[in-house]
């Protein structure tokens, strides 16, 4: 895995050393010496990670980080702040500014590359989600910022050290909803539920904390759950291994209350951001196959499903039927009562249609006042009976329009066809049903016509 890394440091020697180390590991390196330039490069070139020195003249690393995280164009880029060895205050201040991680001077190459690889994987996931959105500026994040503050999260503390677990619990309970679990098996099951952050003691005696983290990362239901590992400060090997496994963050003992709180907020805020992106993506995919007015599937979805069913039937599988339904004299509704009333009729018709077909049937809006129902496993006669039941239900009770002030009698015409033989195609099936629909309209409307091949 390679990545583009922006190194920001006002000391030229530091920049050259980092550039050399990163280049040897096949990373692309961008560099600058001050905060304002870093903001410009980040917005323009979209690096995968930013290595940001804390101490710089003018705009220091904290202010630079705050501005990066405040800008929708750059807030998704992981920021690793470079601090002094004893920089506890720097770490807390950096986390509060939005930093994703830290490396300390002198920089340990193995730890640095482990953190870079870990954050590169995270950035890759974020980019895959963001690429499916129109643009980062139009995600509506400001609208949802209150729920992305990183507080009020459900935190699972997995630790068999009762004293340490209770201390962490007490430190988090003011801002979050922490729960303590001392059994790794129970924690693994709980990870599949509504958890915002899991904190694992890597030095637990009754279970292997890193093995638990690996199991969580390998399970589909929990692979995106943020993991924070508590580790001994001298246990460099386990720290590197944790990052290689995909752990999101590492906190060394003794646990500092302020740093724990800041890291928890960072992880929960990031999770809510990625959850928001996934929800937006799921919504976009749903909208791609759903008619927004009626809530039924749209023509695109109907076409792909009918193609699959017709192909299966042509190869000797179960038959499939299709009905095409049209609301009679719908133009008169729009002309006489207005398009809002017409929309009310379409929505009510969709409800009645959906309640009169089987659970496996696919009612779809084909366009305008025309609807299609795809019926897997249905014969021509069975589909005709269902279509007539729908016709009677539509005409049997008036539609309430104009906010319930008016009652309108609505009728429909329908054409029905079913697969017939190995050479039948979706196009031919729809054409027969459409011809049957026109025959029903020509013969007086408010009726169902079934057309065999």
Tab-separated table of N, CA, C and O in Angstrom, residues 197-312:
chain	number	residue	atom	x	y	z
A	197	UNK	N	-17.632	2.544	20.324
A	197	UNK	CA	-16.193	2.431	20.573
A	197	UNK	C	-15.956	1.262	21.512
A	197	UNK	O	-16.697	1.080	22.474
A	198	UNK	N	-14.920	0.462	21.207
A	198	UNK	CA	-14.512	-0.600	22.118
A	198	UNK	C	-13.095	-0.317	22.592
A	198	UNK	O	-12.193	-0.063	21.790
A	199	UNK	N	-12.914	-0.342	23.918
A	199	UNK	CA	-11.603	-0.135	24.533
A	199	UNK	C	-11.141	-1.482	25.081
A	199	UNK	O	-11.830	-2.093	25.896
A	200	UNK	N	-9.992	-1.968	24.621
A	200	UNK	CA	-9.512	-3.306	24.970
A	200	UNK	C	-8.182	-3.208	25.715
A	200	UNK	O	-7.263	-2.512	25.256
A	201	UNK	N	-8.075	-3.923	26.812
A	201	UNK	CA	-6.810	-4.028	27.536
A	201	UNK	C	-5.952	-5.086	26.851
A	201	UNK	O	-6.262	-6.279	26.896
A	202	UNK	N	-4.876	-4.659	26.207
A	202	UNK	CA	-4.013	-5.604	25.494
A	202	UNK	C	-3.269	-6.526	26.436
A	202	UNK	O	-2.809	-7.599	26.030
A	203	UNK	N	-3.143	-6.135	27.702
A	203	UNK	CA	-2.389	-6.934	28.675
A	203	UNK	C	-3.307	-7.725	29.602
A	203	UNK	O	-2.910	-8.117	30.698
A	204	UNK	N	-4.543	-7.977	29.170
A	204	UNK	CA	-5.476	-8.750	29.996
A	204	UNK	C	-4.906	-10.143	30.269
A	204	UNK	O	-4.221	-10.722	29.424
A	205	UNK	N	-5.232	-10.697	31.431
A	205	UNK	CA	-4.702	-12.009	31.810
A	205	UNK	C	-5.587	-13.153	31.329
A	205	UNK	O	-5.085	-14.233	31.014
A	206	UNK	N	-6.885	-12.939	31.265
A	206	UNK	CA	-7.806	-14.035	30.941
A	206	UNK	C	-8.117	-14.159	29.460
A	206	UNK	O	-8.788	-15.095	29.033
A	207	UNK	N	-7.647	-13.215	28.638
A	207	UNK	CA	-7.871	-13.307	27.187
A	207	UNK	C	-6.767	-12.535	26.472
A	207	UNK	O	-6.085	-11.705	27.069
A	208	UNK	N	-6.615	-12.837	25.195
A	208	UNK	CA	-5.624	-12.162	24.355
A	208	UNK	C	-6.299	-10.970	23.689
A	208	UNK	O	-7.147	-11.133	22.804
A	209	UNK	N	-5.940	-9.770	24.127
A	209	UNK	CA	-6.584	-8.575	23.611
A	209	UNK	C	-6.402	-8.379	22.118
A	209	UNK	O	-7.332	-7.972	21.419
A	210	UNK	N	-5.219	-8.685	21.601
A	210	UNK	CA	-4.980	-8.522	20.167
A	210	UNK	C	-5.740	-9.560	19.353
A	210	UNK	O	-6.209	-9.275	18.245
A	211	UNK	N	-5.885	-10.772	19.885
A	211	UNK	CA	-6.668	-11.791	19.180
A	211	UNK	C	-8.139	-11.377	19.112
A	211	UNK	O	-8.805	-11.574	18.093
A	212	UNK	N	-8.635	-10.805	20.210
A	212	UNK	CA	-10.004	-10.298	20.199
A	212	UNK	C	-10.157	-9.210	19.137
A	212	UNK	O	-11.142	-9.198	18.377
A	213	UNK	N	-9.188	-8.302	19.062
A	213	UNK	CA	-9.237	-7.242	18.054
A	213	UNK	C	-9.240	-7.825	16.643
A	213	UNK	O	-9.970	-7.354	15.761
A	214	UNK	N	-8.441	-8.867	16.432
A	214	UNK	CA	-8.379	-9.501	15.115
A	214	UNK	C	-9.724	-10.129	14.746
A	214	UNK	O	-10.181	-10.026	13.600
A	215	UNK	N	-10.380	-10.793	15.720
A	215	UNK	CA	-11.694	-11.398	15.464
A	215	UNK	C	-12.725	-10.319	15.113
A	215	UNK	O	-13.551	-10.509	14.203
A	216	UNK	N	-12.679	-9.218	15.815
A	216	UNK	CA	-13.627	-8.137	15.555
A	216	UNK	C	-13.416	-7.560	14.162
A	216	UNK	O	-14.369	-7.287	13.432
A	217	UNK	N	-12.146	-7.402	13.778
A	217	UNK	CA	-11.846	-6.848	12.463
A	217	UNK	C	-12.228	-7.811	11.327
A	217	UNK	O	-12.518	-7.382	10.214
A	218	UNK	N	-12.231	-9.110	11.591
A	218	UNK	CA	-12.512	-10.078	10.523
A	218	UNK	C	-14.003	-10.337	10.336
A	218	UNK	O	-14.406	-10.919	9.327
A	219	UNK	N	-14.840	-9.923	11.290
A	219	UNK	CA	-16.282	-10.170	11.205
A	219	UNK	C	-16.960	-9.037	10.439
A	219	UNK	O	-16.699	-7.857	10.688
A	220	UNK	N	-17.842	-9.388	9.533
A	220	UNK	CA	-18.520	-8.396	8.701
A	220	UNK	C	-19.298	-7.389	9.544
A	220	UNK	O	-19.288	-6.188	9.261
A	221	UNK	N	-19.954	-7.870	10.600
A	221	UNK	CA	-20.822	-7.002	11.394
A	221	UNK	C	-20.059	-5.998	12.246
A	221	UNK	O	-20.622	-4.991	12.671
A	222	UNK	N	-18.771	-6.254	12.503
A	222	UNK	CA	-18.032	-5.394	13.431
A	222	UNK	C	-16.744	-4.813	12.861
A	222	UNK	O	-16.012	-4.143	13.584
A	223	UNK	N	-16.487	-5.035	11.589
A	223	UNK	CA	-15.177	-4.629	11.056
A	223	UNK	C	-14.968	-3.122	11.040
A	223	UNK	O	-13.841	-2.639	10.980
A	224	UNK	N	-16.050	-2.351	11.113
A	224	UNK	CA	-15.909	-0.887	11.118
A	224	UNK	C	-15.962	-0.302	12.524
A	224	UNK	O	-15.898	0.920	12.682
A	225	UNK	N	-16.059	-1.146	13.545
A	225	UNK	CA	-16.135	-0.650	14.924
A	225	UNK	C	-14.790	-0.073	15.355
A	225	UNK	O	-13.766	-0.750	15.263
A	226	UNK	N	-14.746	1.164	15.849
A	226	UNK	CA	-13.476	1.726	16.326
A	226	UNK	C	-12.937	0.954	17.529
A	226	UNK	O	-13.684	0.651	18.463
A	227	UNK	N	-11.641	0.653	17.499
A	227	UNK	CA	-10.981	-0.077	18.573
A	227	UNK	C	-9.853	0.780	19.144
A	227	UNK	O	-9.007	1.287	18.396
A	228	UNK	N	-9.850	0.921	20.460
A	228	UNK	CA	-8.781	1.630	21.159
A	228	UNK	C	-8.125	0.627	22.104
A	228	UNK	O	-8.789	0.052	22.959
A	229	UNK	N	-6.830	0.403	21.919
A	229	UNK	CA	-6.095	-0.572	22.718
A	229	UNK	C	-5.305	0.136	23.814
A	229	UNK	O	-4.633	1.145	23.561
A	230	UNK	N	-5.387	-0.403	25.026
A	230	UNK	CA	-4.562	0.096	26.134
A	230	UNK	C	-3.355	-0.814	26.273
A	230	UNK	O	-3.493	-2.042	26.370
A	231	UNK	N	-2.189	-0.210	26.277
A	231	UNK	CA	-0.963	-0.995	26.159
A	231	UNK	C	0.104	-0.428	27.095
A	231	UNK	O	0.069	0.752	27.477
A	232	UNK	N	1.064	-1.265	27.471
A	232	UNK	CA	2.195	-0.802	28.280
A	232	UNK	C	3.107	0.073	27.416
A	232	UNK	O	3.347	-0.245	26.240
A	233	UNK	N	3.628	1.177	27.959
A	233	UNK	CA	4.415	2.106	27.127
A	233	UNK	C	5.666	1.487	26.529
A	233	UNK	O	6.096	1.887	25.438
A	234	UNK	N	6.257	0.495	27.203
A	234	UNK	CA	7.481	-0.113	26.683
A	234	UNK	C	7.208	-1.282	25.730
A	234	UNK	O	8.141	-1.830	25.135
A	235	UNK	N	5.941	-1.658	25.578
A	235	UNK	CA	5.600	-2.828	24.752
A	235	UNK	C	5.481	-2.409	23.283
A	235	UNK	O	4.411	-2.409	22.685
A	236	UNK	N	6.607	-2.049	22.697
A	236	UNK	CA	6.645	-1.546	21.319
A	236	UNK	C	6.167	-2.583	20.313
A	236	UNK	O	5.448	-2.266	19.363
A	237	UNK	N	6.533	-3.844	20.516
A	237	UNK	CA	6.154	-4.909	19.582
A	237	UNK	C	4.642	-5.054	19.510
A	237	UNK	O	4.054	-5.153	18.426
A	238	UNK	N	3.996	-5.071	20.680
A	238	UNK	CA	2.544	-5.233	20.695
A	238	UNK	C	1.846	-3.998	20.126
A	238	UNK	O	0.802	-4.116	19.460
A	239	UNK	N	2.428	-2.821	20.341
A	239	UNK	CA	1.857	-1.599	19.778
A	239	UNK	C	1.842	-1.663	18.255
A	239	UNK	O	0.825	-1.378	17.615
A	240	UNK	N	2.957	-2.038	17.675
A	240	UNK	CA	3.056	-2.128	16.213
A	240	UNK	C	2.093	-3.191	15.680
A	240	UNK	O	1.405	-2.988	14.673
A	241	UNK	N	2.032	-4.340	16.372
A	241	UNK	CA	1.138	-5.416	15.936
A	241	UNK	C	-0.315	-4.962	15.987
A	241	UNK	O	-1.104	-5.281	15.081
A	242	UNK	N	-0.679	-4.220	17.015
A	242	UNK	CA	-2.049	-3.723	17.131
A	242	UNK	C	-2.407	-2.833	15.942
A	242	UNK	O	-3.493	-2.961	15.353
A	243	UNK	N	-1.509	-1.941	15.570
A	243	UNK	CA	-1.762	-1.069	14.425
A	243	UNK	C	-1.845	-1.861	13.128
A	243	UNK	O	-2.649	-1.555	12.246
A	244	UNK	N	-1.005	-2.893	13.011
A	244	UNK	CA	-1.055	-3.732	11.807
A	244	UNK	C	-2.381	-4.479	11.699
A	244	UNK	O	-2.877	-4.742	10.603
A	245	UNK	N	-2.970	-4.827	12.840
A	245	UNK	CA	-4.248	-5.540	12.849
A	245	UNK	C	-5.420	-4.633	12.497
A	245	UNK	O	-6.526	-5.118	12.270
A	246	UNK	N	-5.194	-3.343	12.496
A	246	UNK	CA	-6.266	-2.418	12.158
A	246	UNK	C	-6.888	-1.726	13.341
A	246	UNK	O	-7.978	-1.143	13.225
A	247	UNK	N	-6.220	-1.777	14.504
A	247	UNK	CA	-6.700	-1.028	15.658
A	247	UNK	C	-6.649	0.470	15.330
A	247	UNK	O	-5.694	0.946	14.723
A	248	UNK	N	-7.684	1.192	15.732
A	248	UNK	CA	-7.767	2.606	15.364
A	248	UNK	C	-6.866	3.507	16.190
A	248	UNK	O	-6.365	4.520	15.698
A	249	UNK	N	-6.674	3.167	17.466
A	249	UNK	CA	-5.915	4.069	18.322
A	249	UNK	C	-5.281	3.278	19.457
A	249	UNK	O	-5.748	2.182	19.805
A	250	UNK	N	-4.228	3.837	20.015
A	250	UNK	CA	-3.474	3.193	21.089
A	250	UNK	C	-3.294	4.196	22.222
A	250	UNK	O	-2.975	5.367	21.982
A	251	UNK	N	-3.508	3.731	23.446
A	251	UNK	CA	-3.332	4.570	24.631
A	251	UNK	C	-2.441	3.823	25.612
A	251	UNK	O	-2.710	2.667	25.937
A	252	UNK	N	-1.368	4.461	26.044
A	252	UNK	CA	-0.433	3.785	26.947
A	252	UNK	C	-0.829	3.989	28.405
A	252	UNK	O	-1.472	4.971	28.766
A	253	UNK	N	-0.436	3.013	29.226
A	253	UNK	CA	-0.650	3.113	30.673
A	253	UNK	C	0.475	3.943	31.313
A	253	UNK	O	1.583	3.940	30.802
A	254	UNK	N	0.198	4.595	32.434
A	254	UNK	CA	-1.111	4.740	33.076
A	254	UNK	C	-2.030	5.632	32.248
A	254	UNK	O	-1.569	6.581	31.606
A	255	UNK	N	-3.309	5.305	32.272
A	255	UNK	CA	-4.263	6.011	31.423
A	255	UNK	C	-4.472	7.434	31.946
A	255	UNK	O	-4.839	7.633	33.104
A	256	UNK	N	-4.239	8.389	31.067
A	256	UNK	CA	-4.466	9.792	31.405
A	256	UNK	C	-5.930	10.121	31.102
A	256	UNK	O	-6.407	9.913	29.980
A	257	UNK	N	-6.641	10.657	32.098
A	257	UNK	CA	-8.077	10.889	31.958
A	257	UNK	C	-8.404	11.843	30.814
A	257	UNK	O	-9.320	11.595	30.023
A	258	UNK	N	-7.661	12.935	30.690
A	258	UNK	CA	-7.932	13.913	29.635
A	258	UNK	C	-7.636	13.339	28.258
A	258	UNK	O	-8.385	13.549	27.307
A	259	UNK	N	-6.531	12.611	28.160
A	259	UNK	CA	-6.181	12.031	26.869
A	259	UNK	C	-7.186	10.957	26.472
A	259	UNK	O	-7.578	10.853	25.303
A	260	UNK	N	-7.620	10.138	27.427
A	260	UNK	CA	-8.633	9.126	27.151
A	260	UNK	C	-9.908	9.784	26.633
A	260	UNK	O	-10.493	9.342	25.627
A	261	UNK	N	-10.351	10.839	27.322
A	261	UNK	CA	-11.575	11.519	26.906
A	261	UNK	C	-11.444	12.088	25.503
A	261	UNK	O	-12.362	11.968	24.675
A	262	UNK	N	-10.301	12.691	25.208
A	262	UNK	CA	-10.094	13.295	23.891
A	262	UNK	C	-10.032	12.237	22.799
A	262	UNK	O	-10.616	12.402	21.720
A	263	UNK	N	-9.335	11.126	23.060
A	263	UNK	CA	-9.240	10.061	22.058
A	263	UNK	C	-10.604	9.401	21.835
A	263	UNK	O	-10.952	9.044	20.699
A	264	UNK	N	-11.372	9.218	22.893
A	264	UNK	CA	-12.708	8.627	22.748
A	264	UNK	C	-13.596	9.525	21.886
A	264	UNK	O	-14.309	9.046	20.994
A	265	UNK	N	-13.565	10.826	22.147
A	265	UNK	CA	-14.360	11.757	21.328
A	265	UNK	C	-13.951	11.695	19.868
A	265	UNK	O	-14.798	11.695	18.970
A	266	UNK	N	-12.637	11.638	19.621
A	266	UNK	CA	-12.147	11.581	18.238
A	266	UNK	C	-12.660	10.348	17.519
A	266	UNK	O	-13.144	10.423	16.380
A	267	UNK	N	-12.565	9.185	18.161
A	267	UNK	CA	-12.990	7.942	17.515
A	267	UNK	C	-14.495	7.891	17.293
A	267	UNK	O	-14.972	7.437	16.250
A	268	UNK	N	-15.258	8.358	18.274
A	268	UNK	CA	-16.713	8.324	18.137
A	268	UNK	C	-17.172	9.318	17.080
A	268	UNK	O	-18.071	9.019	16.274
A	269	UNK	N	-16.555	10.489	17.049
A	269	UNK	CA	-16.894	11.474	16.021
A	269	UNK	C	-16.583	10.917	14.630
A	269	UNK	O	-17.387	11.066	13.692
A	270	UNK	N	-15.450	10.244	14.479
A	270	UNK	CA	-15.084	9.670	13.178
A	270	UNK	C	-16.069	8.572	12.780
A	270	UNK	O	-16.470	8.460	11.615
A	271	UNK	N	-16.459	7.743	13.744
A	271	UNK	CA	-17.423	6.678	13.437
A	271	UNK	C	-18.751	7.274	12.962
A	271	UNK	O	-19.361	6.774	12.003
A	272	UNK	N	-19.196	8.319	13.623
A	272	UNK	CA	-20.461	8.923	13.220
A	272	UNK	C	-20.362	9.548	11.836
A	272	UNK	O	-21.336	9.548	11.068
A	273	UNK	N	-19.194	10.066	11.527
A	273	UNK	CA	-18.981	10.623	10.187
A	273	UNK	C	-19.053	9.522	9.126
A	273	UNK	O	-19.750	9.656	8.113
A	274	UNK	N	-18.363	8.398	9.351
A	274	UNK	CA	-18.403	7.306	8.378
A	274	UNK	C	-19.782	6.661	8.325
A	274	UNK	O	-20.245	6.260	7.257
A	275	UNK	N	-20.459	6.558	9.473
A	275	UNK	CA	-21.828	6.045	9.469
A	275	UNK	C	-22.732	6.950	8.644
A	275	UNK	O	-23.607	6.478	7.905
A	276	UNK	N	-22.513	8.258	8.781
A	276	UNK	CA	-23.292	9.217	8.006
A	276	UNK	C	-23.068	9.013	6.509
A	276	UNK	O	-24.011	9.007	5.717
A	277	UNK	N	-21.810	8.821	6.118
A	277	UNK	CA	-21.508	8.582	4.709
A	277	UNK	C	-22.164	7.304	4.214
A	277	UNK	O	-22.719	7.257	3.112
A	278	UNK	N	-22.103	6.244	5.037
A	278	UNK	CA	-22.722	4.975	4.625
A	278	UNK	C	-24.233	5.115	4.522
A	278	UNK	O	-24.854	4.561	3.609
A	279	UNK	N	-24.829	5.837	5.464
A	279	UNK	CA	-26.274	6.053	5.394
A	279	UNK	C	-26.645	6.835	4.145
A	279	UNK	O	-27.639	6.528	3.482
A	280	UNK	N	-25.832	7.849	3.820
A	280	UNK	CA	-26.076	8.617	2.605
A	280	UNK	C	-25.963	7.733	1.371
A	280	UNK	O	-26.760	7.830	0.442
A	281	UNK	N	-24.968	6.836	1.390
A	281	UNK	CA	-24.771	5.938	0.263
A	281	UNK	C	-25.941	4.980	0.141
A	281	UNK	O	-26.473	4.759	-0.958
A	282	UNK	N	-26.359	4.394	1.276
A	282	UNK	CA	-27.508	3.479	1.236
A	282	UNK	C	-28.743	4.200	0.730
A	282	UNK	O	-29.530	3.645	-0.048
A	283	UNK	N	-28.923	5.453	1.182
A	283	UNK	CA	-30.072	6.227	0.736
A	283	UNK	C	-29.986	6.494	-0.766
A	283	UNK	O	-30.992	6.402	-1.483
A	284	UNK	N	-28.793	6.798	-1.249
A	284	UNK	CA	-28.614	7.060	-2.682
A	284	UNK	C	-28.914	5.822	-3.509
A	284	UNK	O	-29.552	5.896	-4.563
A	285	UNK	N	-28.452	4.663	-3.018
A	285	UNK	CA	-28.729	3.419	-3.739
A	285	UNK	C	-30.220	3.112	-3.743
A	285	UNK	O	-30.776	2.655	-4.738
A	286	UNK	N	-30.873	3.374	-2.597
A	286	UNK	CA	-32.318	3.149	-2.525
A	286	UNK	C	-33.054	4.066	-3.487
A	286	UNK	O	-33.985	3.651	-4.185
A	287	UNK	N	-32.627	5.345	-3.528
A	287	UNK	CA	-33.275	6.289	-4.421
A	287	UNK	C	-33.070	5.923	-5.887
A	287	UNK	O	-33.908	6.229	-6.732
A	288	UNK	N	-31.974	5.239	-6.175
A	288	UNK	CA	-31.694	4.850	-7.557
A	288	UNK	C	-32.676	3.802	-8.062
A	288	UNK	O	-32.846	3.649	-9.267
A	289	UNK	N	-33.322	3.075	-7.156
A	289	UNK	CA	-34.249	2.014	-7.580
A	289	UNK	C	-35.663	2.253	-7.058
A	289	UNK	O	-36.517	1.390	-7.166
A	290	UNK	N	-35.930	3.430	-6.489
A	290	UNK	CA	-37.229	3.702	-5.878
A	290	UNK	C	-37.856	4.946	-6.497
A	290	UNK	O	-37.192	5.949	-6.727
A	291	UNK	N	-39.151	4.866	-6.739
A	291	UNK	CA	-39.893	6.032	-7.204
A	291	UNK	C	-40.170	6.946	-6.013
A	291	UNK	O	-40.793	6.518	-5.031
A	292	UNK	N	-39.717	8.190	-6.043
A	292	UNK	CA	-39.835	9.048	-4.851
A	292	UNK	C	-41.264	9.412	-4.483
A	292	UNK	O	-41.541	9.689	-3.321
A	293	UNK	N	-42.181	9.434	-5.428
A	293	UNK	CA	-43.557	9.826	-5.128
A	293	UNK	C	-44.335	8.707	-4.443
A	293	UNK	O	-45.000	8.926	-3.428
A	294	UNK	N	-44.230	7.493	-4.966
A	294	UNK	CA	-45.067	6.396	-4.473
A	294	UNK	C	-44.349	5.459	-3.513
A	294	UNK	O	-45.000	4.703	-2.789
A	295	UNK	N	-43.011	5.473	-3.521
A	295	UNK	CA	-42.262	4.538	-2.691
A	295	UNK	C	-42.131	3.161	-3.296
A	295	UNK	O	-41.475	2.277	-2.725
A	296	UNK	N	-42.738	2.926	-4.451
A	296	UNK	CA	-42.585	1.644	-5.141
A	296	UNK	C	-41.253	1.616	-5.883
A	296	UNK	O	-40.598	2.639	-6.058
A	297	UNK	N	-40.855	0.411	-6.344
A	297	UNK	CA	-39.663	0.328	-7.176
A	297	UNK	C	-39.906	1.064	-8.487
A	297	UNK	O	-41.056	1.224	-8.931
A	298	UNK	N	-38.807	1.511	-9.108
A	298	UNK	CA	-38.951	2.251	-10.358
A	298	UNK	C	-38.714	1.357	-11.570
A	298	UNK	O	-38.475	0.162	-11.456
A	299	UNK	N	-38.773	1.977	-12.729
A	299	UNK	CA	-38.667	1.231	-13.988
A	299	UNK	C	-37.314	0.535	-14.116
A	299	UNK	O	-37.229	-0.597	-14.593
A	300	UNK	N	-36.254	1.199	-13.683
A	300	UNK	CA	-34.921	0.609	-13.777
A	300	UNK	C	-34.838	-0.697	-12.995
A	300	UNK	O	-34.332	-1.699	-13.491
A	301	UNK	N	-35.339	-0.681	-11.771
A	301	UNK	CA	-35.293	-1.888	-10.940
A	301	UNK	C	-36.165	-2.983	-11.547
A	301	UNK	O	-35.774	-4.149	-11.579
A	302	UNK	N	-37.346	-2.599	-12.014
A	302	UNK	CA	-38.242	-3.584	-12.625
A	302	UNK	C	-37.585	-4.277	-13.813
A	302	UNK	O	-37.685	-5.498	-13.978
A	303	UNK	N	-36.889	-3.502	-14.631
A	303	UNK	CA	-36.264	-4.068	-15.834
A	303	UNK	C	-35.217	-5.113	-15.475
A	303	UNK	O	-35.182	-6.195	-16.085
A	304	UNK	N	-34.375	-4.838	-14.488
A	304	UNK	CA	-33.330	-5.806	-14.122
A	304	UNK	C	-33.925	-7.064	-13.506
A	304	UNK	O	-33.468	-8.181	-13.783
A	305	UNK	N	-34.962	-6.910	-12.681
A	305	UNK	CA	-35.574	-8.079	-12.061
A	305	UNK	C	-36.310	-8.938	-13.085
A	305	UNK	O	-36.250	-10.166	-13.044
A	306	UNK	N	-37.014	-8.293	-13.989
A	306	UNK	CA	-37.744	-9.040	-15.013
A	306	UNK	C	-36.788	-9.784	-15.931
A	306	UNK	O	-37.072	-10.921	-16.354
A	307	UNK	N	-35.655	-9.167	-16.232
A	307	UNK	CA	-34.656	-9.840	-17.064
A	307	UNK	C	-34.186	-11.132	-16.415
A	307	UNK	O	-34.099	-12.186	-17.068
A	308	UNK	N	-33.892	-11.081	-15.120
A	308	UNK	CA	-33.428	-12.279	-14.411
A	308	UNK	C	-34.493	-13.357	-14.378
A	308	UNK	O	-34.210	-14.551	-14.583
A	309	UNK	N	-35.748	-12.981	-14.134
A	309	UNK	CA	-36.832	-13.967	-14.050
A	309	UNK	C	-37.113	-14.587	-15.418
A	309	UNK	O	-37.359	-15.798	-15.529
A	310	UNK	N	-37.080	-13.764	-16.470
A	310	UNK	CA	-37.328	-14.286	-17.818
A	310	UNK	C	-36.215	-15.232	-18.252
A	310	UNK	O	-36.464	-16.265	-18.882
A	311	UNK	N	-34.983	-14.897	-17.902
A	311	UNK	CA	-33.855	-15.778	-18.227
A	311	UNK	C	-33.992	-17.116	-17.515
A	311	UNK	O	-33.773	-18.182	-18.099
A	312	UNK	N	-34.369	-17.080	-16.240
A	312	UNK	CA	-34.558	-18.321	-15.475
A	312	UNK	C	-35.675	-19.161	-16.091
A	312	UNK	O	-35.547	-20.382	-16.227
